[in-house]
mmCIF file of C-alpha atoms in Angstrom:
data_model
loop_
_atom_site.group_PDB
_atom_site.id
_atom_site.type_symbol
_atom_site.label_atom_id
_atom_site.label_comp_id
_atom_site.label_asym_id
_atom_site.label_seq_id
_atom_site.Cartn_x
_atom_site.Cartn_y
_atom_site.Cartn_z
ATOM 1 C CA UNK A 194 0.000 0.000 0.000
ATOM 2 C CA UNK A 195 0.955 3.636 -0.403
ATOM 3 C CA UNK A 196 -0.516 6.913 0.797
ATOM 4 C CA UNK A 197 -0.415 9.915 -1.495
ATOM 5 C CA UNK A 198 -0.840 13.594 -0.648
ATOM 6 C CA UNK A 199 -1.083 16.318 -3.275
ATOM 7 C CA UNK A 200 -0.249 19.990 -2.764
ATOM 8 C CA UNK A 201 0.358 23.126 -4.797
ATOM 9 C CA UNK A 202 -3.071 23.822 -6.208
ATOM 10 C CA UNK A 203 -4.685 27.234 -6.191
ATOM 11 C CA UNK A 204 -6.093 30.084 -8.231
ATOM 12 C CA UNK A 205 -4.056 31.344 -11.171
ATOM 13 C CA UNK A 206 -4.738 33.682 -14.082
ATOM 14 C CA UNK A 207 -4.795 32.400 -17.658
ATOM 15 C CA UNK A 208 -1.264 32.022 -18.960
ATOM 16 C CA UNK A 209 0.100 31.462 -15.476
ATOM 17 C CA UNK A 210 1.955 28.535 -13.949
ATOM 18 C CA UNK A 211 1.595 26.185 -11.005
ATOM 19 C CA UNK A 212 3.629 23.249 -9.747
ATOM 20 C CA UNK A 213 1.776 20.391 -8.105
ATOM 21 C CA UNK A 214 3.519 17.972 -5.781
ATOM 22 C CA UNK A 215 2.566 14.440 -4.799
ATOM 23 C CA UNK A 216 4.300 13.040 -1.730
ATOM 24 C CA UNK A 217 4.264 9.251 -1.390
ATOM 25 C CA UNK A 218 4.573 7.279 1.846
ATOM 26 C CA UNK A 219 7.074 4.852 0.352
ATOM 27 C CA UNK A 220 9.846 4.812 -2.196
ATOM 28 C CA UNK A 221 8.458 5.835 -5.572
ATOM 29 C CA UNK A 222 11.157 3.742 -7.194
ATOM 30 C CA UNK A 223 9.148 0.700 -6.087
ATOM 31 C CA UNK A 224 5.993 2.025 -7.764
ATOM 32 C CA UNK A 225 5.575 0.911 -11.363
ATOM 33 C CA UNK A 226 3.769 4.007 -12.594
ATOM 34 C CA UNK A 227 2.872 7.306 -10.973
ATOM 35 C CA UNK A 228 0.630 9.759 -12.677
ATOM 36 C CA UNK A 229 -1.671 12.735 -12.572
ATOM 37 C CA UNK A 230 -5.356 12.755 -13.412
ATOM 38 C CA UNK A 231 -7.911 15.543 -13.283
ATOM 39 C CA UNK A 232 -11.650 15.886 -12.964
ATOM 40 C CA UNK A 233 -13.535 18.990 -13.987
ATOM 41 C CA UNK A 234 -17.056 19.691 -12.694
ATOM 42 C CA UNK A 235 -19.601 17.503 -14.445
ATOM 43 C CA UNK A 236 -16.935 15.536 -16.324
ATOM 44 C CA UNK A 237 -15.240 12.193 -15.934
ATOM 45 C CA UNK A 238 -11.781 11.897 -14.465
ATOM 46 C CA UNK A 239 -9.171 12.020 -17.216
ATOM 47 C CA UNK A 240 -5.530 11.038 -17.419
ATOM 48 C CA UNK A 241 -3.046 13.917 -17.681
ATOM 49 C CA UNK A 242 0.476 12.481 -17.494
ATOM 50 C CA UNK A 243 2.508 9.661 -15.994
ATOM 51 C CA UNK A 244 6.048 8.553 -15.265
ATOM 52 C CA UNK A 245 7.263 4.987 -14.917
ATOM 53 C CA UNK A 246 9.820 3.746 -12.410
ATOM 54 C CA UNK A 247 12.338 3.741 -15.269
ATOM 55 C CA UNK A 248 11.677 7.433 -15.867
ATOM 56 C CA UNK A 249 9.676 7.198 -19.066
ATOM 57 C CA UNK A 250 7.040 9.932 -19.332
ATOM 58 C CA UNK A 251 3.833 10.272 -21.302
ATOM 59 C CA UNK A 252 1.259 13.048 -21.699
ATOM 60 C CA UNK A 253 -2.291 13.607 -22.839
ATOM 61 C CA UNK A 254 -2.437 15.564 -26.086
ATOM 62 C CA UNK A 255 -4.320 18.369 -24.341
ATOM 63 C CA UNK A 256 -1.355 19.158 -22.060
ATOM 64 C CA UNK A 257 1.626 18.125 -24.171
ATOM 65 C CA UNK A 258 4.196 20.944 -24.492
ATOM 66 C CA UNK A 259 2.596 22.801 -21.543
ATOM 67 C CA UNK A 260 2.872 20.354 -18.625
ATOM 68 C CA UNK A 261 5.933 18.464 -17.408
ATOM 69 C CA UNK A 262 5.939 15.509 -15.022
ATOM 70 C CA UNK A 263 9.076 14.820 -13.016
ATOM 71 C CA UNK A 264 10.182 13.097 -9.844
ATOM 72 C CA UNK A 265 12.584 13.356 -6.941
ATOM 73 C CA UNK A 266 13.291 9.797 -5.827
ATOM 74 C CA UNK A 267 15.115 10.930 -2.689
ATOM 75 C CA UNK A 268 12.023 12.859 -1.577
ATOM 76 C CA UNK A 269 9.503 10.232 -2.753
ATOM 77 C CA UNK A 270 7.753 13.020 -4.622
ATOM 78 C CA UNK A 271 6.350 13.432 -8.113
ATOM 79 C CA UNK A 272 5.722 16.863 -9.591
ATOM 80 C CA UNK A 273 3.532 18.321 -12.299
ATOM 81 C CA UNK A 274 4.799 21.630 -13.665
ATOM 82 C CA UNK A 275 1.936 23.356 -15.435
ATOM 83 C CA UNK A 276 2.670 26.308 -17.713
ATOM 84 C CA UNK A 277 0.412 28.261 -20.028
ATOM 85 C CA UNK A 278 -2.623 27.408 -17.956
ATOM 86 C CA UNK A 279 -6.016 27.889 -19.559
ATOM 87 C CA UNK A 280 -9.525 28.016 -18.054
ATOM 88 C CA UNK A 281 -10.143 24.534 -19.486
ATOM 89 C CA UNK A 282 -7.425 23.224 -17.141
ATOM 90 C CA UNK A 283 -9.626 24.030 -14.143
ATOM 91 C CA UNK A 284 -10.196 20.796 -12.238
ATOM 92 C CA UNK A 285 -9.348 18.790 -9.167
ATOM 93 C CA UNK A 286 -5.990 17.158 -9.833
ATOM 94 C CA UNK A 287 -5.336 13.706 -8.397
ATOM 95 C CA UNK A 288 -2.099 11.826 -7.939
ATOM 96 C CA UNK A 289 -2.171 8.124 -8.802
ATOM 97 C CA UNK A 290 0.159 5.235 -8.058
ATOM 98 C CA UNK A 291 -0.148 1.836 -9.701
ATOM 99 C CA UNK A 292 1.333 -1.216 -7.953
ATOM 100 C CA UNK A 293 -0.988 -4.058 -9.023
ATOM 101 C CA UNK A 294 -3.745 -1.839 -7.588
ATOM 102 C CA UNK A 295 -4.538 1.812 -8.045
ATOM 103 C CA UNK A 296 -3.970 4.248 -5.203
ATOM 104 C CA UNK A 297 -5.232 7.824 -5.167
ATOM 105 C CA UNK A 298 -4.563 10.989 -3.245
ATOM 106 C CA UNK A 299 -7.408 13.216 -2.005
ATOM 107 C CA UNK A 300 -6.818 15.759 -4.806
ATOM 108 C CA UNK A 301 -5.927 19.431 -5.054
ATOM 109 C CA UNK A 302 -8.037 22.122 -6.702
ATOM 110 C CA UNK A 303 -6.634 24.108 -9.628
ATOM 111 C CA UNK A 304 -8.680 27.070 -10.817
ATOM 112 C CA UNK A 305 -7.653 29.105 -13.850
ATOM 113 C CA UNK A 306 -9.600 32.330 -14.034
ATOM 114 C CA UNK A 307 -9.133 36.053 -14.498
#
């Protein structure tokens, strides 16, 4: 099992940036895949980006070239750097860890509005 806690959400103007953090309760090197998902009001949760334990990254087309996923193994933390934020990025962002089962954090709200 693993516990996940997200932080770094908030209110930002269009074009702005935020960095989300996901702290894990165990070594992320032992976790096959860690990723970020988001859920906007009235919509289904959607995949945003992920990083494997070998360091391979992948992104949804809607965030490619704007968002960057990274990790600090020593801190057991995964990050999501979000640049060029748009109102359509407004959502609750969830951290996910897959180790034969899916584990989720409680989420952090990101609101992009002027």
